[in-house]
Short mmCIF file of C-alpha atoms in Angstrom, two decimals:
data_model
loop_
_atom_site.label_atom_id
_atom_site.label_comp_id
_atom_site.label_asym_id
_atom_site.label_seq_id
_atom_site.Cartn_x
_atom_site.Cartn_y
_atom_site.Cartn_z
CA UNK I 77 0.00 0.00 0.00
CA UNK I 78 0.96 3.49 -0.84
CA UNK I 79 2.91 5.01 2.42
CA UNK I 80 1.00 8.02 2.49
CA UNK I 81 -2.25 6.17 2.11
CA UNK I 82 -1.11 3.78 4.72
CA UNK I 83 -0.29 6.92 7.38
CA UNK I 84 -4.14 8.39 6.33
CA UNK I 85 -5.77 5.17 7.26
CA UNK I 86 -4.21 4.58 10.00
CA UNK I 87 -5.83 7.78 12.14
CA UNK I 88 -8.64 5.57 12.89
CA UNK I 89 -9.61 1.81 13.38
CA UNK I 90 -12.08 0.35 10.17
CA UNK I 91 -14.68 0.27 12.93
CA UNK I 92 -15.40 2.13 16.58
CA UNK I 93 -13.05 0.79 19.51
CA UNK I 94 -14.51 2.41 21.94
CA UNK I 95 -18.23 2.81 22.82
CA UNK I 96 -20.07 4.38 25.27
CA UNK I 97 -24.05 3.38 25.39
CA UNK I 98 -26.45 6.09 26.83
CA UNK I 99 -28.84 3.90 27.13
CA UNK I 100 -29.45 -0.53 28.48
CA UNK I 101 -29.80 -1.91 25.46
CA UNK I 102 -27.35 -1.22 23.34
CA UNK I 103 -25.15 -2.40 26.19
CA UNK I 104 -26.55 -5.49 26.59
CA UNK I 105 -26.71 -6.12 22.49
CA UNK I 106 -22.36 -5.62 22.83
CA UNK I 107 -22.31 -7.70 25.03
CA UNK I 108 -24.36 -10.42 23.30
CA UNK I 109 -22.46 -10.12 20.06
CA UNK I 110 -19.31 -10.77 22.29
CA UNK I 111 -18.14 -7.33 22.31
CA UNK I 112 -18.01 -5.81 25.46
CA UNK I 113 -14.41 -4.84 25.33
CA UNK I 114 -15.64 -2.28 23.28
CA UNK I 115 -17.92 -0.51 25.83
CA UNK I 116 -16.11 1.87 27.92
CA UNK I 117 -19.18 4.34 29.46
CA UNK I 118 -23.21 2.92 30.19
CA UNK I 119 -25.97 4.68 31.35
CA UNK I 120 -26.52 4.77 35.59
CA UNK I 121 -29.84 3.14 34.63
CA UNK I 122 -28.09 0.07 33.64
CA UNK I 123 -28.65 -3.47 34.91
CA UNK I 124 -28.38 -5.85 31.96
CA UNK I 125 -25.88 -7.87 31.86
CA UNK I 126 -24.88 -6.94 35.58
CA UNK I 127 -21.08 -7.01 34.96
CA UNK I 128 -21.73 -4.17 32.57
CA UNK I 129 -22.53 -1.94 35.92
CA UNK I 130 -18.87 -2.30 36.39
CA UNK I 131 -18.28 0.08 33.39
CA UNK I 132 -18.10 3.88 34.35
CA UNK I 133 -21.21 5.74 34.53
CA UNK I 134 -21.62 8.29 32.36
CA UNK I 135 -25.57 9.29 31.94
CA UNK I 136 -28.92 9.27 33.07
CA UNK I 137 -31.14 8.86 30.64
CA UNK I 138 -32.03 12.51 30.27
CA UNK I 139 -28.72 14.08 31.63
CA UNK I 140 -25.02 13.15 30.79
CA UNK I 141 -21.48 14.09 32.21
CA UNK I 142 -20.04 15.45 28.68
CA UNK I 143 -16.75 16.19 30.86
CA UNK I 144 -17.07 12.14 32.09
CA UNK I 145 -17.87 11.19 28.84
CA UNK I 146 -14.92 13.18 26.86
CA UNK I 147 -12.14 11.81 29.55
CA UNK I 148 -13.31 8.01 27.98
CA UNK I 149 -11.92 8.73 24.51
CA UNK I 150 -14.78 7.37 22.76
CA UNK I 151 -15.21 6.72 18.77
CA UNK I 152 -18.91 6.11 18.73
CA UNK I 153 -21.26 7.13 20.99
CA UNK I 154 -24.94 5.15 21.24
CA UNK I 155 -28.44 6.86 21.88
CA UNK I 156 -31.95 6.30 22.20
CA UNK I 157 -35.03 8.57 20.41
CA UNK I 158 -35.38 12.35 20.82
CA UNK I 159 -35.50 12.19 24.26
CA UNK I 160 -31.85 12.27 23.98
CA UNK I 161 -31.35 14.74 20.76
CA UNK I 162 -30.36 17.29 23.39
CA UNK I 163 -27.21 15.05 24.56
CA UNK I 164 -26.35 13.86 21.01
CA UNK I 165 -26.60 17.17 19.67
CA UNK I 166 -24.02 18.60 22.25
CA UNK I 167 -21.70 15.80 21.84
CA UNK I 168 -21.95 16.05 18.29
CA UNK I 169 -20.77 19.88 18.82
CA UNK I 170 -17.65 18.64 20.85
CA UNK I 171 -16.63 16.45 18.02
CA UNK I 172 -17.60 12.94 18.97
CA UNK I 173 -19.44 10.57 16.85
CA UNK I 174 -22.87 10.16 17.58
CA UNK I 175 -25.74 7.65 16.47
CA UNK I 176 -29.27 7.83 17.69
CA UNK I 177 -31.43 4.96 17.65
CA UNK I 178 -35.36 5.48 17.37
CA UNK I 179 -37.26 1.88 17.08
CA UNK I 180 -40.76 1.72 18.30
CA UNK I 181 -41.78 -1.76 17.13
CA UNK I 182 -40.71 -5.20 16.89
CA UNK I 183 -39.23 -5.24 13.86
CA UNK I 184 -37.07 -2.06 14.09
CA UNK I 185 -35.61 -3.54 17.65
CA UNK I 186 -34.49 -6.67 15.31
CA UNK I 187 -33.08 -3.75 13.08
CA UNK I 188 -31.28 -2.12 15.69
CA UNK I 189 -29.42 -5.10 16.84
CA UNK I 190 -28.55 -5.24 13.28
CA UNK I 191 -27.10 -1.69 12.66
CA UNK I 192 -25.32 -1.78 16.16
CA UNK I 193 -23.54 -5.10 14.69
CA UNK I 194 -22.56 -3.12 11.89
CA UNK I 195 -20.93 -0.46 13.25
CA UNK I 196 -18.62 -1.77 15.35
CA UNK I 197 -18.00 -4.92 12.38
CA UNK I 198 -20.21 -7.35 13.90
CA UNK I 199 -22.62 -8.02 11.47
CA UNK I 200 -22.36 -12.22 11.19
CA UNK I 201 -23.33 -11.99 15.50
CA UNK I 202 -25.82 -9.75 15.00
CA UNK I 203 -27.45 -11.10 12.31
CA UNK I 204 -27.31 -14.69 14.53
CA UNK I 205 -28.61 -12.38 17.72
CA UNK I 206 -31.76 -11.42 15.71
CA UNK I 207 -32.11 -15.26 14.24
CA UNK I 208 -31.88 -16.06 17.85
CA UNK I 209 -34.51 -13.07 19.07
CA UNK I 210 -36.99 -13.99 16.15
CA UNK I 211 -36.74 -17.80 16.97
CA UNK I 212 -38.10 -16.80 20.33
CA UNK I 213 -40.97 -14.73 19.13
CA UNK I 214 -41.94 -17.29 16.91
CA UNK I 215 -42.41 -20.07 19.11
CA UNK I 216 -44.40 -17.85 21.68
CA UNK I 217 -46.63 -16.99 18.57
CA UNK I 218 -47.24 -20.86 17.29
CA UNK I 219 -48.11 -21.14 20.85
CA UNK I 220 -50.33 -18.37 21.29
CA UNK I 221 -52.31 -20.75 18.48
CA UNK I 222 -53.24 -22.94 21.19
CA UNK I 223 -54.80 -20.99 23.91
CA UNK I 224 -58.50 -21.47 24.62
CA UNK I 225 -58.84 -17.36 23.87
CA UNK I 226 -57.66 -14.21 23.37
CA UNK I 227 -58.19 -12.08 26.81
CA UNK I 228 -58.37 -8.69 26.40
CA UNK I 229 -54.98 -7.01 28.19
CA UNK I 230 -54.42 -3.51 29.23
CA UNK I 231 -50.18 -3.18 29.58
CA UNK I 232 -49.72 0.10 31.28
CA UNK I 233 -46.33 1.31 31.46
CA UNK I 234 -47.07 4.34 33.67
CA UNK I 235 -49.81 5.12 36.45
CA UNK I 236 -49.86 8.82 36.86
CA UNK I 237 -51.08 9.98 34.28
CA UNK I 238 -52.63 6.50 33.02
CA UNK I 239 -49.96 5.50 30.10
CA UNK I 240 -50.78 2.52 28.08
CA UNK I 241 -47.74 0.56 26.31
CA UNK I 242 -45.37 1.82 23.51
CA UNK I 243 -45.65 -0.09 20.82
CA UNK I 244 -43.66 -2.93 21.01
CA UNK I 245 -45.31 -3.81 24.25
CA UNK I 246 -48.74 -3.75 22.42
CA UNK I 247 -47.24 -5.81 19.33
CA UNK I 248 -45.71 -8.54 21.94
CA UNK I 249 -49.32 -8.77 24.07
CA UNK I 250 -51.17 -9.54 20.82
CA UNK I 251 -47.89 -11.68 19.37
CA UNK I 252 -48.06 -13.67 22.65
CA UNK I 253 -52.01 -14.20 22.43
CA UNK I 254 -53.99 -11.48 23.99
CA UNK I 255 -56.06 -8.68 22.29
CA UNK I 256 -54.71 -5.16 23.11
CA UNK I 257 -57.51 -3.01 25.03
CA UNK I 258 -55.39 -0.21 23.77
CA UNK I 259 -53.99 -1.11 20.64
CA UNK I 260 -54.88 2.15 18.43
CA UNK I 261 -52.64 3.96 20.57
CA UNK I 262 -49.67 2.15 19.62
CA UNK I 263 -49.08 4.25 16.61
CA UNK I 264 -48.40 7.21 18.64
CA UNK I 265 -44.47 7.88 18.29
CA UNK I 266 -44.70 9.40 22.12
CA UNK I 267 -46.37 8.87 24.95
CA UNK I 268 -48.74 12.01 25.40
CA UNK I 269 -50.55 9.52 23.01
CA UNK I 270 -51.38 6.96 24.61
CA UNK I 271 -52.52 8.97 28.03
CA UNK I 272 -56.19 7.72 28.72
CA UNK I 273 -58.64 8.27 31.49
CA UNK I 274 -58.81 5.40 34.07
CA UNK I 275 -62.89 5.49 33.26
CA UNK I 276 -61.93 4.95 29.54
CA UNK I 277 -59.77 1.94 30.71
CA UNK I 278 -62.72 0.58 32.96
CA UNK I 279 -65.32 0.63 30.05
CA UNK I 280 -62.91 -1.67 27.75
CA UNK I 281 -62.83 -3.78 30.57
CA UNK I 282 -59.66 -5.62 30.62
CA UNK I 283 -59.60 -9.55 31.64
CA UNK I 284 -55.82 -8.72 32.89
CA UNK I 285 -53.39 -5.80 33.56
CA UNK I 286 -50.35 -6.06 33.46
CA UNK I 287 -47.98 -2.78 34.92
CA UNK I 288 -44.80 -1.98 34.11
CA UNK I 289 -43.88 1.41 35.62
CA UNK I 290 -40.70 2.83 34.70
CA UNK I 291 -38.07 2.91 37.27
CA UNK I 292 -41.34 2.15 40.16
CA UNK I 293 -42.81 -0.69 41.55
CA UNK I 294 -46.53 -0.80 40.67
CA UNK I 295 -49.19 -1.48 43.84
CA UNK I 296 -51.93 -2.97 43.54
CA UNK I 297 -53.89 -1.53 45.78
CA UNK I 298 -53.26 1.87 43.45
CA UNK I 299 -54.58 0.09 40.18
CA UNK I 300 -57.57 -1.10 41.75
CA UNK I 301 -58.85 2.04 43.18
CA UNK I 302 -58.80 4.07 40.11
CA UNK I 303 -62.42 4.94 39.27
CA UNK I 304 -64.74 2.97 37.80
CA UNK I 305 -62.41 -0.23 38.37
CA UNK I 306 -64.04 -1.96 40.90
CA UNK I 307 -65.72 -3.59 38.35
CA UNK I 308 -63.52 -4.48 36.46
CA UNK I 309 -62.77 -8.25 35.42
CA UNK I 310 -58.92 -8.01 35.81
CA UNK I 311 -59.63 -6.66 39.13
CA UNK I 312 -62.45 -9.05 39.88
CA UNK I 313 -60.70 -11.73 39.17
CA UNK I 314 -57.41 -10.55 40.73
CA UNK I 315 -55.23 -10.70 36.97
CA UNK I 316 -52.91 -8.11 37.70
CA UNK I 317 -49.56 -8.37 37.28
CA UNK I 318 -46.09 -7.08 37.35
CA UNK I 319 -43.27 -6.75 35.01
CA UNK I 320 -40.21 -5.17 35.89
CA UNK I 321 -39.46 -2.51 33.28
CA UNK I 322 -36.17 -3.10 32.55
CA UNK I 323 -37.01 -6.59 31.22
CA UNK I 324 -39.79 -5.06 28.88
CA UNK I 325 -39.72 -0.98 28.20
CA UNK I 326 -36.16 -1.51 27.09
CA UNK I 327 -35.94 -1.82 23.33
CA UNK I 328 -33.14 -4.52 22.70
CA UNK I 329 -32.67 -8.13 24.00
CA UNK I 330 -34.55 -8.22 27.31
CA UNK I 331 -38.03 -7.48 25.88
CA UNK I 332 -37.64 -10.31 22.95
CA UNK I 333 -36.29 -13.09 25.45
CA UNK I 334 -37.05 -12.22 28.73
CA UNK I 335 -39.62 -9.91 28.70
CA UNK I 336 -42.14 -11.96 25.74
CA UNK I 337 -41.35 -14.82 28.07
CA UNK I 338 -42.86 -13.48 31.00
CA UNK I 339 -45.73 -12.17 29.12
CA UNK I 340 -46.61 -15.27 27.42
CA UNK I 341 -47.27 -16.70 30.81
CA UNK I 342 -49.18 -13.73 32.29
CA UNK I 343 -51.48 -13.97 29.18
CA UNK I 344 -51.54 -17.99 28.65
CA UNK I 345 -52.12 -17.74 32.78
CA UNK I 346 -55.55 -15.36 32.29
CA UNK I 347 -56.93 -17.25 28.77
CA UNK I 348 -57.30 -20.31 31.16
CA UNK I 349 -58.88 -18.85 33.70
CA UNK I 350 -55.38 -19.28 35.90
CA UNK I 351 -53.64 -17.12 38.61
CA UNK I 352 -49.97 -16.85 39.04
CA UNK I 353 -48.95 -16.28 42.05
CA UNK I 354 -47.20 -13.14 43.28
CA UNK I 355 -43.54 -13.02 44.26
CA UNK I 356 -44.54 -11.96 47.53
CA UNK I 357 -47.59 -12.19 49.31
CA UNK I 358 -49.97 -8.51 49.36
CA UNK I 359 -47.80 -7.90 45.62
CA UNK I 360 -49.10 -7.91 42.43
CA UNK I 361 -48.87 -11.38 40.89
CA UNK I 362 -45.81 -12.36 38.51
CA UNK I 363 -44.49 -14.12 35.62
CA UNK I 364 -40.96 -15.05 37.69
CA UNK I 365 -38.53 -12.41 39.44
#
């Protein structure tokens, strides 16, 4: 190769060497694809994979250290939606690459996983992540074939105002085998969309709830006091249920393996006419810690 060429090139590495992921999932994708020597800064929210909490902290998810961030040397910084356009966009000023992720649905998680293989030169494990992701959805939904019926679910991912599920949530509840109370809302890209009144909630009369609020954990006793829900059939029939958020409102890995998994059950659990049984007695009932 021509020396001159040769001195050009080498200024920087054919792909990022160091990463630093605002946000859980992109974290926990590295680290599936067997590249977690890349990642040198995570969000403070993280907790997938838990050795990953060993890597300095470098952002909330609305907030970042820039100073923090800078001192890490990073090639390629990853974000999430324009919730964090504000952090990018400063970044960006201060001369460090920056790529925003923005997938909503099921299919543009598998897509993610895909582009974050491809730019750090991954793209043979990421393409075998997604095989692996999809193989999973697919046998929840040839199983979902079986159930006796499809119980209408209401997935709420906040309580305060009444928040029902982004969109992926909504697409996994119906993939899994249950009918969406709230589906229309889905389409909304944010969630002052899919605010409803708890009386609007009451009169679609969900068979089962299932709550996963963000960064909280969701009472019971707060669900079935809203008005107009005492009667209810989910709260009738006691089919409420818990889902930690960070295996479910994260868009990567957890919501396709763990997460599905755990609503599969919760939904199989209420088409039958079943209970699961909380983790703890007086808590909402649950699919497994």
């Amino acid at each position: 190769m021509n020396a001159r060429l040769s001195e050009l090139l080498s200024q920087a590495p054919p792909h990022p060497r160091r990463v630093v992921c605002l946000t859980e999932e992109t974290t926990e994708v590295l680290y599936r694809l067997g590249a977690e020597d890349l990642v040198v800064g995570v969000s403070g929210f993280t907790v997938r994979p838990p050795q990953a909490r060993k890597k300095p902290r470098v952002s909330s998810f609305l907030d970042a250290n820039f100073e923090r961030i800078l001192e890490l040397k990073p090639d390629l910084v990853l974000g999430f939606s324009d919730l964090q356009a504000d952090i990018g966009r400063e970044l960006a000023k201060r001369g460090v690459p920056v790529y925003l992720f923005n997938q909503r649905s099921i299919a543009e998680i598998l897509q993610a996983v895909r582009l974050t293989g491809a730019l750090v030169g991954r793209p043979e494990a990421a393409e075998a992540l997604a095989a692996e992701l999809t193989s999973n959805l697919e046998r929840h939904a040839d199983a979902a074939e079986s159930l006796p019926r499809r119980p209408r679910i209401f997935f709420e991912e906040w309580h305060e105002p009444l928040i029902s599920g982004i969109r992926w949530c909504s697409e996994l509840v119906e993939l899994v085998g249950g009918v969406d109370v709230c589906r229309e809302s889905r389409a909304s890209q944010g969630a002052q969309g899919r605010i409803f009144t708890p009386e609007e909630v009451a009169r679609r009369d969900p068979e089962g709830v299932i709550a996963s609020w963000c960064g909280r954990k969701a009472k019971r006793e707060k669900i079935a006091a809203r008005p107009g829900w005492a009667g209810v059939r989910a709260v009738v029939d006691d089919q409420l249920y818990e889902v930690k958020s960070s295996l479910i409102l994260q868009p990567g890995p957890a919501a396709l393996s763990d997460g599905v998994d755990r609503l599969a059950r919760i939904v199989a659990a209420v088409a039958r006419g079943e209970k699961l049984p909380p983790l703890r007695a007086g808590e909402l009932r649950s699919a497994g810690a």
